[in-house]
């Protein structure tokens, strides 16, 4: 997968990670990739193909009249296009989280979503529920405009990633909740990953500074690392 640089995504990532309350802080990330195989991707694709095709052959034996193992969010895994989409998502995760290896992940951790409005409602009720202001409304608009410009939302397949603890890249961090969405445009051969999570401010500060009193932690939340963008700043960023 080839990372696609985007000044707009960079600005949005800065803005996303400035959203917070006294109790929790948002860490958000938007990244775009072209579905162009690198050397590592080609090897990964070969390994996944071999593994899935071997499983399909086993399921053709007489004791299996039908198996849900062939059914996936991407379509039947005996079809090349379905396996290709599965590979794209795993390769994207490997690129975004290089310290983790997702190659052994099962397709059950993904779900296909019927419409972008479902994602938008979830984002509204989680990410932007924390801050109700003109700046948050403007930021929402810019997020969806940027994703649409990158991958054309009307022609995307949308998938959520719902990892268990064994394949969760944030399992060792003080995460309260996390959401991960893939927007896949097969015609453009391009993917956008939108991931955001809420982490505990108190726990983060305790991890940083040790067993100090809570008053110290709450004061630290107001230091320069926790500046929130206001409406005018956001407009200037995307002018």
Short mmCIF file of C-alpha atoms in Angstrom, two decimals:
data_model
loop_
_atom_site.label_atom_id
_atom_site.label_comp_id
_atom_site.label_asym_id
_atom_site.label_seq_id
_atom_site.Cartn_x
_atom_site.Cartn_y
_atom_site.Cartn_z
CA UNK A 1 0.00 0.00 0.00
CA UNK A 2 1.33 3.42 -0.89
CA UNK A 3 0.75 6.22 1.61
CA UNK A 4 -0.82 9.30 0.01
CA UNK A 5 0.27 12.58 1.51
CA UNK A 6 -2.49 15.08 2.22
CA UNK A 7 -2.13 18.52 3.77
CA UNK A 8 -5.85 18.53 4.55
CA UNK A 9 -5.63 15.21 6.40
CA UNK A 10 -2.59 16.47 8.31
CA UNK A 11 -4.51 19.55 9.44
CA UNK A 12 -7.54 17.45 10.37
CA UNK A 13 -5.40 15.07 12.40
CA UNK A 14 -4.05 17.99 14.42
CA UNK A 15 -7.56 19.30 14.99
CA UNK A 16 -8.98 15.88 15.87
CA UNK A 17 -6.36 15.32 18.52
CA UNK A 18 -7.19 18.64 20.18
CA UNK A 19 -10.69 17.57 21.25
CA UNK A 20 -10.98 16.87 24.97
CA UNK A 21 -12.84 17.20 28.22
CA UNK A 22 -11.35 17.18 31.72
CA UNK A 23 -11.83 13.38 31.81
CA UNK A 24 -10.97 12.21 28.32
CA UNK A 25 -8.99 13.15 25.24
CA UNK A 26 -9.56 12.26 21.60
CA UNK A 27 -6.79 10.91 19.40
CA UNK A 28 -7.92 10.87 15.78
CA UNK A 29 -6.28 9.87 12.55
CA UNK A 30 -7.12 10.06 8.86
CA UNK A 31 -4.82 8.39 6.33
CA UNK A 32 -5.19 7.66 2.62
CA UNK A 33 -3.52 4.85 0.69
CA UNK A 34 -3.44 3.73 -2.90
CA UNK A 35 -3.93 0.03 -3.49
CA UNK A 36 -0.50 -0.36 -5.03
CA UNK A 37 1.41 -3.37 -3.81
CA UNK A 38 4.83 -2.96 -2.30
CA UNK A 39 7.23 -5.89 -2.12
CA UNK A 40 5.94 -6.76 1.35
CA UNK A 41 2.34 -6.46 0.13
CA UNK A 42 2.95 -8.95 -2.67
CA UNK A 43 4.30 -11.47 -0.19
CA UNK A 44 1.37 -10.85 2.17
CA UNK A 45 -1.15 -11.24 -0.65
CA UNK A 46 0.46 -14.54 -1.67
CA UNK A 47 0.35 -15.85 1.90
CA UNK A 48 -3.29 -14.83 2.42
CA UNK A 49 -4.35 -16.31 -0.91
CA UNK A 50 -2.64 -19.58 -0.09
CA UNK A 51 -4.18 -19.75 3.38
CA UNK A 52 -7.73 -18.99 2.23
CA UNK A 53 -7.61 -21.29 -0.80
CA UNK A 54 -6.33 -24.11 1.39
CA UNK A 55 -9.26 -23.55 3.75
CA UNK A 56 -11.69 -23.56 0.82
CA UNK A 57 -10.34 -26.90 -0.39
CA UNK A 58 -10.84 -28.39 3.07
CA UNK A 59 -14.43 -27.18 3.09
CA UNK A 60 -15.13 -28.99 -0.17
CA UNK A 61 -14.81 -32.36 1.58
CA UNK A 62 -18.06 -34.39 1.97
CA UNK A 63 -18.48 -33.67 5.68
CA UNK A 64 -18.99 -29.97 4.88
CA UNK A 65 -22.23 -29.33 3.02
CA UNK A 66 -22.00 -25.65 3.87
CA UNK A 67 -19.69 -23.54 5.96
CA UNK A 68 -20.02 -20.00 7.20
CA UNK A 69 -16.24 -19.78 6.87
CA UNK A 70 -16.73 -18.95 3.20
CA UNK A 71 -19.05 -16.06 4.02
CA UNK A 72 -17.33 -12.77 4.76
CA UNK A 73 -18.17 -9.04 4.88
CA UNK A 74 -16.42 -8.76 1.51
CA UNK A 75 -18.46 -11.48 -0.17
CA UNK A 76 -17.77 -15.21 -0.64
CA UNK A 77 -14.09 -15.90 -0.06
CA UNK A 78 -13.94 -18.28 -3.00
CA UNK A 79 -14.20 -15.17 -5.19
CA UNK A 80 -11.04 -13.28 -6.08
CA UNK A 81 -12.57 -9.83 -5.54
CA UNK A 82 -13.61 -10.70 -1.99
CA UNK A 83 -10.15 -11.94 -1.08
CA UNK A 84 -8.62 -8.85 -2.65
CA UNK A 85 -10.67 -6.53 -0.43
CA UNK A 86 -9.74 -8.57 2.65
CA UNK A 87 -6.09 -8.22 1.69
CA UNK A 88 -6.42 -4.44 1.18
CA UNK A 89 -7.76 -3.92 4.69
CA UNK A 90 -5.09 -6.05 6.34
CA UNK A 91 -2.33 -4.40 4.30
CA UNK A 92 -3.66 -0.96 5.28
CA UNK A 93 -3.64 -1.89 8.96
CA UNK A 94 -0.07 -3.16 8.63
CA UNK A 95 0.91 0.16 7.06
CA UNK A 96 -0.86 2.31 9.66
CA UNK A 97 0.38 0.27 12.63
CA UNK A 98 3.86 -0.95 11.59
CA UNK A 99 4.59 -2.32 15.07
CA UNK A 100 1.80 -4.89 14.67
CA UNK A 101 1.25 -7.79 12.30
CA UNK A 102 -2.36 -8.30 11.24
CA UNK A 103 -1.67 -11.01 8.68
CA UNK A 104 -3.24 -13.79 10.78
CA UNK A 105 -6.42 -11.87 11.48
CA UNK A 106 -9.78 -13.45 10.66
CA UNK A 107 -12.37 -11.71 8.51
CA UNK A 108 -14.87 -11.80 11.39
CA UNK A 109 -13.29 -8.68 12.92
CA UNK A 110 -14.64 -6.63 9.99
CA UNK A 111 -18.20 -5.57 9.24
CA UNK A 112 -19.57 -4.05 6.06
CA UNK A 113 -21.75 -1.00 6.70
CA UNK A 114 -24.71 -0.22 4.44
CA UNK A 115 -24.28 3.55 4.28
CA UNK A 116 -22.04 6.46 5.19
CA UNK A 117 -24.88 7.97 7.25
CA UNK A 118 -24.43 5.19 9.83
CA UNK A 119 -20.80 6.17 10.26
CA UNK A 120 -21.67 9.87 10.38
CA UNK A 121 -24.25 9.27 13.11
CA UNK A 122 -21.78 7.23 15.15
CA UNK A 123 -19.11 9.91 14.80
CA UNK A 124 -21.64 12.55 15.83
CA UNK A 125 -22.72 10.58 18.90
CA UNK A 126 -19.23 9.63 20.06
CA UNK A 127 -16.47 11.90 18.85
CA UNK A 128 -18.42 15.16 18.69
CA UNK A 129 -20.68 14.47 21.64
CA UNK A 130 -17.76 15.63 23.78
CA UNK A 131 -17.73 19.14 22.33
CA UNK A 132 -20.82 20.99 21.17
CA UNK A 133 -19.59 24.19 19.55
CA UNK A 134 -19.39 25.92 16.15
CA UNK A 135 -15.82 24.66 15.80
CA UNK A 136 -16.87 21.02 16.19
CA UNK A 137 -19.64 21.41 13.59
CA UNK A 138 -17.18 22.98 11.19
CA UNK A 139 -14.63 20.23 11.85
CA UNK A 140 -17.22 17.55 11.09
CA UNK A 141 -18.01 19.19 7.78
CA UNK A 142 -14.33 19.37 6.86
CA UNK A 143 -13.76 15.71 7.75
CA UNK A 144 -16.49 14.44 5.46
CA UNK A 145 -15.54 16.86 2.68
CA UNK A 146 -11.92 15.67 2.85
CA UNK A 147 -12.84 11.97 2.83
CA UNK A 148 -15.25 12.56 -0.05
CA UNK A 149 -12.57 14.38 -2.02
CA UNK A 150 -10.11 11.55 -1.45
CA UNK A 151 -12.30 8.54 -2.25
CA UNK A 152 -15.74 9.75 -3.46
CA UNK A 153 -18.06 8.56 -0.69
CA UNK A 154 -20.95 7.81 -3.05
CA UNK A 155 -18.88 5.06 -4.68
CA UNK A 156 -17.26 3.56 -1.59
CA UNK A 157 -17.67 0.33 0.28
CA UNK A 158 -17.42 1.03 4.01
CA UNK A 159 -16.09 -1.39 6.62
CA UNK A 160 -15.64 -1.16 10.35
CA UNK A 161 -12.81 -2.86 12.18
CA UNK A 162 -13.81 -4.36 15.54
CA UNK A 163 -10.74 -6.07 16.99
CA UNK A 164 -10.63 -8.29 20.03
CA UNK A 165 -7.83 -7.81 22.52
CA UNK A 166 -5.50 -10.11 20.58
CA UNK A 167 -5.42 -7.87 17.50
CA UNK A 168 -6.23 -4.49 19.03
CA UNK A 169 -3.31 -2.07 18.49
CA UNK A 170 -4.51 -0.02 21.46
CA UNK A 171 -4.97 -2.87 23.94
CA UNK A 172 -2.04 -1.71 26.10
CA UNK A 173 -3.24 1.89 26.34
CA UNK A 174 -5.89 3.57 28.55
CA UNK A 175 -8.51 3.51 25.80
CA UNK A 176 -12.13 4.15 26.81
CA UNK A 177 -13.54 3.44 23.36
CA UNK A 178 -12.28 3.30 19.78
CA UNK A 179 -13.75 3.25 16.27
CA UNK A 180 -12.04 2.33 13.00
CA UNK A 181 -13.57 2.82 9.54
CA UNK A 182 -12.31 1.97 6.07
CA UNK A 183 -13.65 3.76 2.99
CA UNK A 184 -12.74 1.68 -0.06
CA UNK A 185 -13.12 2.92 -3.63
CA UNK A 186 -12.32 0.01 -5.92
CA UNK A 187 -12.51 2.10 -9.08
CA UNK A 188 -9.98 4.62 -7.79
CA UNK A 189 -8.02 1.84 -6.07
CA UNK A 190 -7.80 3.97 -2.98
CA UNK A 191 -8.59 3.55 0.72
CA UNK A 192 -9.08 6.02 3.55
CA UNK A 193 -8.80 4.85 7.14
CA UNK A 194 -10.56 7.01 9.74
CA UNK A 195 -9.71 5.91 13.26
CA UNK A 196 -10.40 7.76 16.48
CA UNK A 197 -10.42 6.85 20.14
CA UNK A 198 -11.02 8.27 23.57
CA UNK A 199 -8.34 7.91 26.22
CA UNK A 200 -8.48 8.75 29.90
CA UNK A 201 -6.74 12.02 30.70
CA UNK A 202 -6.26 10.97 34.32
CA UNK A 203 -4.73 7.61 33.44
CA UNK A 204 -2.50 9.12 30.77
CA UNK A 205 -1.13 11.69 33.20
CA UNK A 206 -0.61 9.09 35.92
CA UNK A 207 1.34 7.00 33.45
CA UNK A 208 3.47 10.02 32.60
CA UNK A 209 4.10 11.39 36.07
CA UNK A 210 3.70 8.48 38.49
CA UNK A 211 1.67 8.38 41.67
CA UNK A 212 1.07 12.08 42.27
CA UNK A 213 -2.14 13.58 43.59
CA UNK A 214 -5.13 14.14 41.32
CA UNK A 215 -4.90 17.92 41.61
CA UNK A 216 -1.57 17.80 39.78
CA UNK A 217 -3.06 15.73 36.96
CA UNK A 218 -5.99 18.03 36.46
CA UNK A 219 -3.72 21.08 36.36
CA UNK A 220 -1.54 19.39 33.76
CA UNK A 221 -4.52 18.99 31.42
CA UNK A 222 -4.47 22.75 30.94
CA UNK A 223 -0.86 22.95 29.73
CA UNK A 224 0.16 23.82 26.16
CA UNK A 225 -0.19 20.23 24.91
CA UNK A 226 -3.96 20.43 25.32
CA UNK A 227 -4.85 23.53 23.32
CA UNK A 228 -8.20 23.22 21.54
CA UNK A 229 -8.73 24.81 18.15
CA UNK A 230 -11.44 27.42 18.04
CA UNK A 231 -13.69 28.21 15.10
CA UNK A 232 -11.45 30.95 13.66
CA UNK A 233 -8.38 28.72 13.83
CA UNK A 234 -10.18 25.91 12.00
CA UNK A 235 -11.35 28.25 9.27
CA UNK A 236 -7.80 29.50 8.81
CA UNK A 237 -6.49 25.93 8.56
CA UNK A 238 -8.86 25.02 5.71
CA UNK A 239 -9.04 28.37 3.93
#
